mmCIF file of C-alpha atoms in Angstrom:
data_model
loop_
_atom_site.group_PDB
_atom_site.id
_atom_site.type_symbol
_atom_site.label_atom_id
_atom_site.label_comp_id
_atom_site.label_asym_id
_atom_site.label_seq_id
_atom_site.Cartn_x
_atom_site.Cartn_y
_atom_site.Cartn_z
ATOM 1 C CA ALA T 1 74.720 69.920 91.751
ATOM 2 C CA GLN T 2 71.897 68.756 89.571
ATOM 3 C CA SER T 3 72.739 68.235 85.921
ATOM 4 C CA VAL T 4 71.473 66.627 82.757
ATOM 5 C CA THR T 5 73.712 65.223 80.046
ATOM 6 C CA GLN T 6 72.708 64.471 76.494
ATOM 7 C CA PRO T 7 75.844 62.907 75.006
ATOM 8 C CA ASP T 8 74.807 63.215 71.385
ATOM 9 C CA ILE T 9 74.730 66.746 69.994
ATOM 10 C CA HIS T 10 73.550 65.691 66.550
ATOM 11 C CA ILE T 11 72.065 62.436 65.258
ATOM 12 C CA THR T 12 71.066 61.540 61.721
ATOM 13 C CA VAL T 13 68.747 58.611 61.040
ATOM 14 C CA SER T 14 66.999 57.356 57.942
ATOM 15 C CA GLU T 15 63.247 57.692 57.692
ATOM 16 C CA GLY T 16 61.637 54.517 58.985
ATOM 17 C CA ALA T 17 64.617 53.591 61.139
ATOM 18 C CA SER T 18 64.448 53.333 64.911
ATOM 19 C CA LEU T 19 65.675 56.096 67.176
ATOM 20 C CA GLU T 20 67.175 56.289 70.639
ATOM 21 C CA LEU T 21 68.233 59.555 72.227
ATOM 22 C CA ARG T 22 70.280 59.307 75.378
ATOM 23 C CA CYS T 23 69.839 61.247 78.586
ATOM 24 C CA ASN T 24 71.657 60.913 81.890
ATOM 25 C CA TYR T 25 70.921 62.949 84.976
ATOM 26 C CA SER T 26 72.563 63.713 88.265
ATOM 27 C CA TYR T 27 70.175 64.343 91.127
ATOM 28 C CA GLY T 28 70.072 63.195 94.725
ATOM 29 C CA ALA T 29 66.417 62.282 94.955
ATOM 30 C CA THR T 30 63.954 60.691 92.581
ATOM 31 C CA PRO T 31 63.510 63.301 89.908
ATOM 32 C CA TYR T 32 60.695 64.352 87.708
ATOM 33 C CA LEU T 33 61.910 63.683 84.153
ATOM 34 C CA PHE T 34 60.753 65.205 80.909
ATOM 35 C CA TRP T 35 61.448 65.104 77.203
ATOM 36 C CA TYR T 36 60.631 68.190 75.165
ATOM 37 C CA VAL T 37 60.879 68.821 71.426
ATOM 38 C CA GLN T 38 61.574 72.147 69.765
ATOM 39 C CA SER T 39 61.092 72.901 66.096
ATOM 40 C CA PRO T 40 63.013 75.841 64.587
ATOM 41 C CA GLY T 41 61.738 79.177 65.842
ATOM 42 C CA GLN T 42 59.233 77.550 68.161
ATOM 43 C CA GLY T 43 58.784 77.019 71.842
ATOM 44 C CA LEU T 44 59.088 73.633 73.530
ATOM 45 C CA GLN T 45 56.456 70.932 73.352
ATOM 46 C CA LEU T 46 56.258 68.186 75.950
ATOM 47 C CA LEU T 47 56.653 64.671 74.528
ATOM 48 C CA LEU T 48 56.392 62.723 77.768
ATOM 49 C CA LYS T 49 57.117 62.812 81.472
ATOM 50 C CA TYR T 50 58.018 60.481 84.313
ATOM 51 C CA PHE T 51 56.949 61.179 87.859
ATOM 52 C CA SER T 52 56.682 57.736 89.450
ATOM 53 C CA GLY T 53 55.322 54.261 88.844
ATOM 54 C CA ASP T 54 55.830 52.375 85.601
ATOM 55 C CA THR T 55 59.339 53.086 84.359
ATOM 56 C CA LEU T 56 58.311 52.834 80.704
ATOM 57 C CA VAL T 57 56.282 55.875 79.756
ATOM 58 C CA GLN T 58 54.428 56.540 76.548
ATOM 59 C CA GLY T 59 54.206 59.959 74.994
ATOM 60 C CA ILE T 60 52.824 61.745 72.009
ATOM 61 C CA LYS T 61 53.818 61.155 68.388
ATOM 62 C CA GLY T 62 54.754 57.516 69.078
ATOM 63 C CA PHE T 63 57.622 58.281 71.461
ATOM 64 C CA GLU T 64 58.409 56.355 74.624
ATOM 65 C CA ALA T 65 61.074 56.617 77.297
ATOM 66 C CA GLU T 66 62.414 54.302 79.952
ATOM 67 C CA PHE T 67 63.552 55.428 83.391
ATOM 68 C CA LYS T 68 66.468 53.383 84.716
ATOM 69 C CA ARG T 69 67.360 54.425 88.242
ATOM 70 C CA SER T 70 70.479 52.229 88.399
ATOM 71 C CA GLN T 71 71.905 53.977 85.337
ATOM 72 C CA SER T 72 70.468 57.452 86.074
ATOM 73 C CA SER T 73 69.125 57.428 82.550
ATOM 74 C CA PHE T 74 65.933 58.370 80.782
ATOM 75 C CA ASN T 75 66.413 57.493 77.126
ATOM 76 C CA LEU T 76 63.883 58.449 74.476
ATOM 77 C CA ARG T 77 62.916 55.947 71.777
ATOM 78 C CA LYS T 78 60.786 55.716 68.691
ATOM 79 C CA PRO T 79 60.462 52.545 66.604
ATOM 80 C CA SER T 80 60.083 54.269 63.229
ATOM 81 C CA VAL T 81 61.138 57.846 62.566
ATOM 82 C CA HIS T 82 59.182 60.140 60.264
ATOM 83 C CA TRP T 83 60.660 63.099 58.384
ATOM 84 C CA SER T 84 58.523 65.411 60.518
ATOM 85 C CA ASP T 85 60.419 64.261 63.626
ATOM 86 C CA ALA T 86 63.425 66.343 62.583
ATOM 87 C CA ALA T 87 63.839 68.848 65.427
ATOM 88 C CA GLU T 88 65.847 69.428 68.585
ATOM 89 C CA TYR T 89 65.104 67.271 71.592
ATOM 90 C CA PHE T 90 65.694 68.250 75.188
ATOM 91 C CA CYS T 91 65.777 66.113 78.277
ATOM 92 C CA ALA T 92 65.000 67.896 81.545
ATOM 93 C CA VAL T 93 64.939 67.251 85.263
ATOM 94 C CA GLY T 94 62.295 68.911 87.399
ATOM 95 C CA LEU T 95 63.425 69.648 90.916
ATOM 96 C CA ASN T 96 61.079 68.737 93.713
ATOM 97 C CA GLN T 97 61.119 72.124 95.330
ATOM 98 C CA GLY T 98 59.457 73.979 92.548
ATOM 99 C CA GLY T 99 58.898 74.610 88.890
ATOM 100 C CA LYS T 100 62.580 74.874 87.981
ATOM 101 C CA LEU T 101 63.716 72.652 85.120
ATOM 102 C CA ILE T 102 67.325 71.739 84.431
ATOM 103 C CA PHE T 103 67.808 71.028 80.738
ATOM 104 C CA GLY T 104 70.370 69.031 78.842
ATOM 105 C CA GLN T 105 72.184 70.657 75.955
ATOM 106 C CA GLY T 106 69.840 69.119 73.450
ATOM 107 C CA THR T 107 70.164 66.627 70.613
ATOM 108 C CA GLU T 108 69.473 67.790 67.083
ATOM 109 C CA LEU T 109 67.808 65.093 65.015
ATOM 110 C CA SER T 110 68.082 65.035 61.235
ATOM 111 C CA VAL T 111 66.071 62.561 59.171
ATOM 112 C CA LYS T 112 67.347 61.278 55.822
ATOM 113 C CA PRO T 113 64.763 60.404 53.163
ATOM 114 C CA LYS I 1 42.047 76.892 75.932
ATOM 115 C CA ALA I 2 44.597 79.468 74.790
ATOM 116 C CA GLY I 3 48.257 78.619 75.220
ATOM 117 C CA VAL I 4 51.032 80.659 76.772
ATOM 118 C CA THR I 5 51.466 83.941 74.976
ATOM 119 C CA GLN I 6 54.556 86.105 74.941
ATOM 120 C CA THR I 7 54.929 89.642 73.710
ATOM 121 C CA PRO I 8 56.659 90.965 71.795
ATOM 122 C CA ARG I 9 57.864 88.098 69.634
ATOM 123 C CA TYR I 10 60.890 89.983 68.344
ATOM 124 C CA LEU I 11 62.829 92.849 69.831
ATOM 125 C CA ILE I 12 65.935 94.746 68.831
ATOM 126 C CA LYS I 13 67.715 96.894 71.388
ATOM 127 C CA THR I 14 71.117 98.529 71.755
ATOM 128 C CA ARG I 15 73.662 98.044 74.486
ATOM 129 C CA GLY I 16 72.862 99.888 77.684
ATOM 130 C CA GLN I 17 69.127 99.997 77.107
ATOM 131 C CA GLN I 18 66.605 98.119 79.168
ATOM 132 C CA VAL I 19 63.829 95.834 78.013
ATOM 133 C CA THR I 20 60.611 94.375 79.414
ATOM 134 C CA LEU I 21 59.149 91.120 78.172
ATOM 135 C CA SER I 22 55.642 89.947 78.920
ATOM 136 C CA CYS I 23 54.133 86.511 79.455
ATOM 137 C CA SER I 24 50.483 85.529 79.823
ATOM 138 C CA PRO I 25 50.088 82.010 81.233
ATOM 139 C CA ILE I 26 47.391 79.514 80.454
ATOM 140 C CA SER I 27 44.202 80.371 82.278
ATOM 141 C CA GLY I 28 44.252 78.879 85.763
ATOM 142 C CA HIS I 29 48.011 78.387 85.861
ATOM 143 C CA ARG I 30 49.645 80.105 88.810
ATOM 144 C CA SER I 31 53.297 79.271 88.233
ATOM 145 C CA VAL I 32 55.343 81.105 85.621
ATOM 146 C CA SER I 33 58.975 80.335 84.863
ATOM 147 C CA TRP I 34 61.414 82.103 82.573
ATOM 148 C CA TYR I 35 64.282 80.592 80.626
ATOM 149 C CA GLN I 36 67.036 81.981 78.446
ATOM 150 C CA GLN I 37 68.075 79.982 75.400
ATOM 151 C CA THR I 38 71.342 80.649 73.575
ATOM 152 C CA PRO I 39 73.374 78.491 71.181
ATOM 153 C CA GLY I 40 76.330 78.445 73.557
ATOM 154 C CA GLN I 41 74.681 77.976 76.953
ATOM 155 C CA GLY I 42 71.506 76.188 75.932
ATOM 156 C CA LEU I 43 68.389 76.520 78.055
ATOM 157 C CA GLN I 44 69.025 78.163 81.392
ATOM 158 C CA PHE I 45 66.532 78.811 84.153
ATOM 159 C CA LEU I 46 66.094 82.458 85.088
ATOM 160 C CA PHE I 47 63.405 82.497 87.761
ATOM 161 C CA GLU I 48 60.004 81.186 88.755
ATOM 162 C CA TYR I 49 57.034 83.012 90.189
ATOM 163 C CA PHE I 50 54.103 81.508 92.028
ATOM 164 C CA SER I 51 51.254 83.570 93.455
ATOM 165 C CA GLU I 52 53.185 86.803 92.892
ATOM 166 C CA THR I 53 56.237 85.528 94.825
ATOM 167 C CA GLN I 54 59.592 84.542 93.415
ATOM 168 C CA ARG I 55 60.039 80.880 94.370
ATOM 169 C CA ASN I 56 63.246 79.975 92.564
ATOM 170 C CA LYS I 57 66.053 81.944 91.003
ATOM 171 C CA GLY I 58 68.784 80.902 88.601
ATOM 172 C CA ASN I 59 72.359 82.109 88.416
ATOM 173 C CA PHE I 60 71.887 85.332 86.550
ATOM 174 C CA PRO I 61 73.082 88.813 87.514
ATOM 175 C CA GLY I 62 70.796 91.288 89.205
ATOM 176 C CA ARG I 63 70.206 93.033 85.878
ATOM 177 C CA PHE I 64 67.634 90.313 85.271
ATOM 178 C CA SER I 65 64.485 90.745 87.293
ATOM 179 C CA GLY I 66 60.883 89.731 87.108
ATOM 180 C CA ARG I 67 57.507 90.047 88.694
ATOM 181 C CA GLN I 68 54.111 88.439 88.640
ATOM 182 C CA PHE I 69 50.769 90.140 88.858
ATOM 183 C CA SER I 70 47.626 89.023 90.654
ATOM 184 C CA ASN I 71 46.218 87.622 87.388
ATOM 185 C CA SER I 72 49.375 85.462 87.076
ATOM 186 C CA ARG I 73 50.725 87.409 84.124
ATOM 187 C CA SER I 74 54.440 87.915 84.416
ATOM 188 C CA GLU I 75 57.054 90.311 83.160
ATOM 189 C CA MET I 76 60.785 90.091 83.087
ATOM 190 C CA ASN I 77 63.091 93.038 82.818
ATOM 191 C CA VAL I 78 66.693 93.234 81.730
ATOM 192 C CA SER I 79 68.508 96.465 82.489
ATOM 193 C CA THR I 80 71.743 97.747 80.997
ATOM 194 C CA LEU I 81 71.649 95.318 78.115
ATOM 195 C CA GLU I 82 74.821 93.588 76.985
ATOM 196 C CA LEU I 83 75.558 91.904 73.672
ATOM 197 C CA GLY I 84 75.514 88.548 75.448
ATOM 198 C CA ASP I 85 71.885 89.043 76.438
ATOM 199 C CA SER I 86 70.857 88.312 72.862
ATOM 200 C CA ALA I 87 68.792 85.172 73.186
ATOM 201 C CA LEU I 88 65.412 83.537 72.924
ATOM 202 C CA TYR I 89 63.539 84.125 76.175
ATOM 203 C CA LEU I 90 60.975 81.462 76.914
ATOM 204 C CA CYS I 91 58.170 81.626 79.396
ATOM 205 C CA ALA I 92 56.446 78.542 80.773
ATOM 206 C CA SER I 93 53.394 78.123 82.940
ATOM 207 C CA SER I 94 52.099 75.288 85.072
ATOM 208 C CA LEU I 95 49.253 74.610 87.467
ATOM 209 C CA ASN I 96 51.478 74.396 90.528
ATOM 210 C CA THR I 97 55.123 74.082 91.352
ATOM 211 C CA GLN I 98 55.542 70.430 92.330
ATOM 212 C CA GLY I 99 57.084 69.094 89.136
ATOM 213 C CA ASP I 100 53.994 69.660 87.057
ATOM 214 C CA GLU I 101 54.193 69.801 83.300
ATOM 215 C CA GLN I 102 55.291 73.200 82.100
ATOM 216 C CA PHE I 103 53.705 74.606 78.969
ATOM 217 C CA PHE I 104 56.001 76.838 76.977
ATOM 218 C CA GLY I 105 55.233 79.920 74.970
ATOM 219 C CA PRO I 106 56.796 80.648 71.556
ATOM 220 C CA GLY I 107 59.416 82.908 73.082
ATOM 221 C CA THR I 108 60.668 86.445 72.569
ATOM 222 C CA ARG I 109 63.720 86.779 70.347
ATOM 223 C CA LEU I 110 65.870 89.590 71.763
ATOM 224 C CA THR I 111 68.729 90.967 69.710
ATOM 225 C CA VAL I 112 71.139 93.404 71.337
ATOM 226 C CA LEU I 113 73.235 95.514 68.965
#
């Protein structure tokens, strides 16, 4: 069965520090991969997506992610975190047969001043 | 271009009642998906509609149903509400169903008393 694992439930980083959020997926074929961010009481906003091609993808707000097929991973990174980045981050797999997304459990990011 | 809109934003019901939630996709989007978000289970896929047809369905009981109209607007219905149905219900729309980016609405917060 398809699944997405985000091993870190909660991460705290200092403002200005680098960030890496981990995501591992289980899927038989090459997946469509997404990172979404959700602020409290809000819907989800797409940060970036991977469909094919270059395995390093750039997104909005200075985020990037790298697809590693050998490790079934799609980790999200940002070189310097801002206080406004505090939110919950979700990794998702899009299945080829339709618009269904399988989400990880999410990682809550806190930013220390 | 207007985003995905969901109505109502907040809803309080009692056990045994039924509820209908509405979603208006982005203009031109033909795929609408619904997700349930709870603290314990995270984001779970309910179903997806494309051109008025249900294309994918998640693992939810038959009390959860949906439909899509010719203008792509969608509704979901939950009958015989249970306390565990309290959740944030998110609607997402996309241009088509082949792994396209899904744009999420702000959600409907349902509380079952």
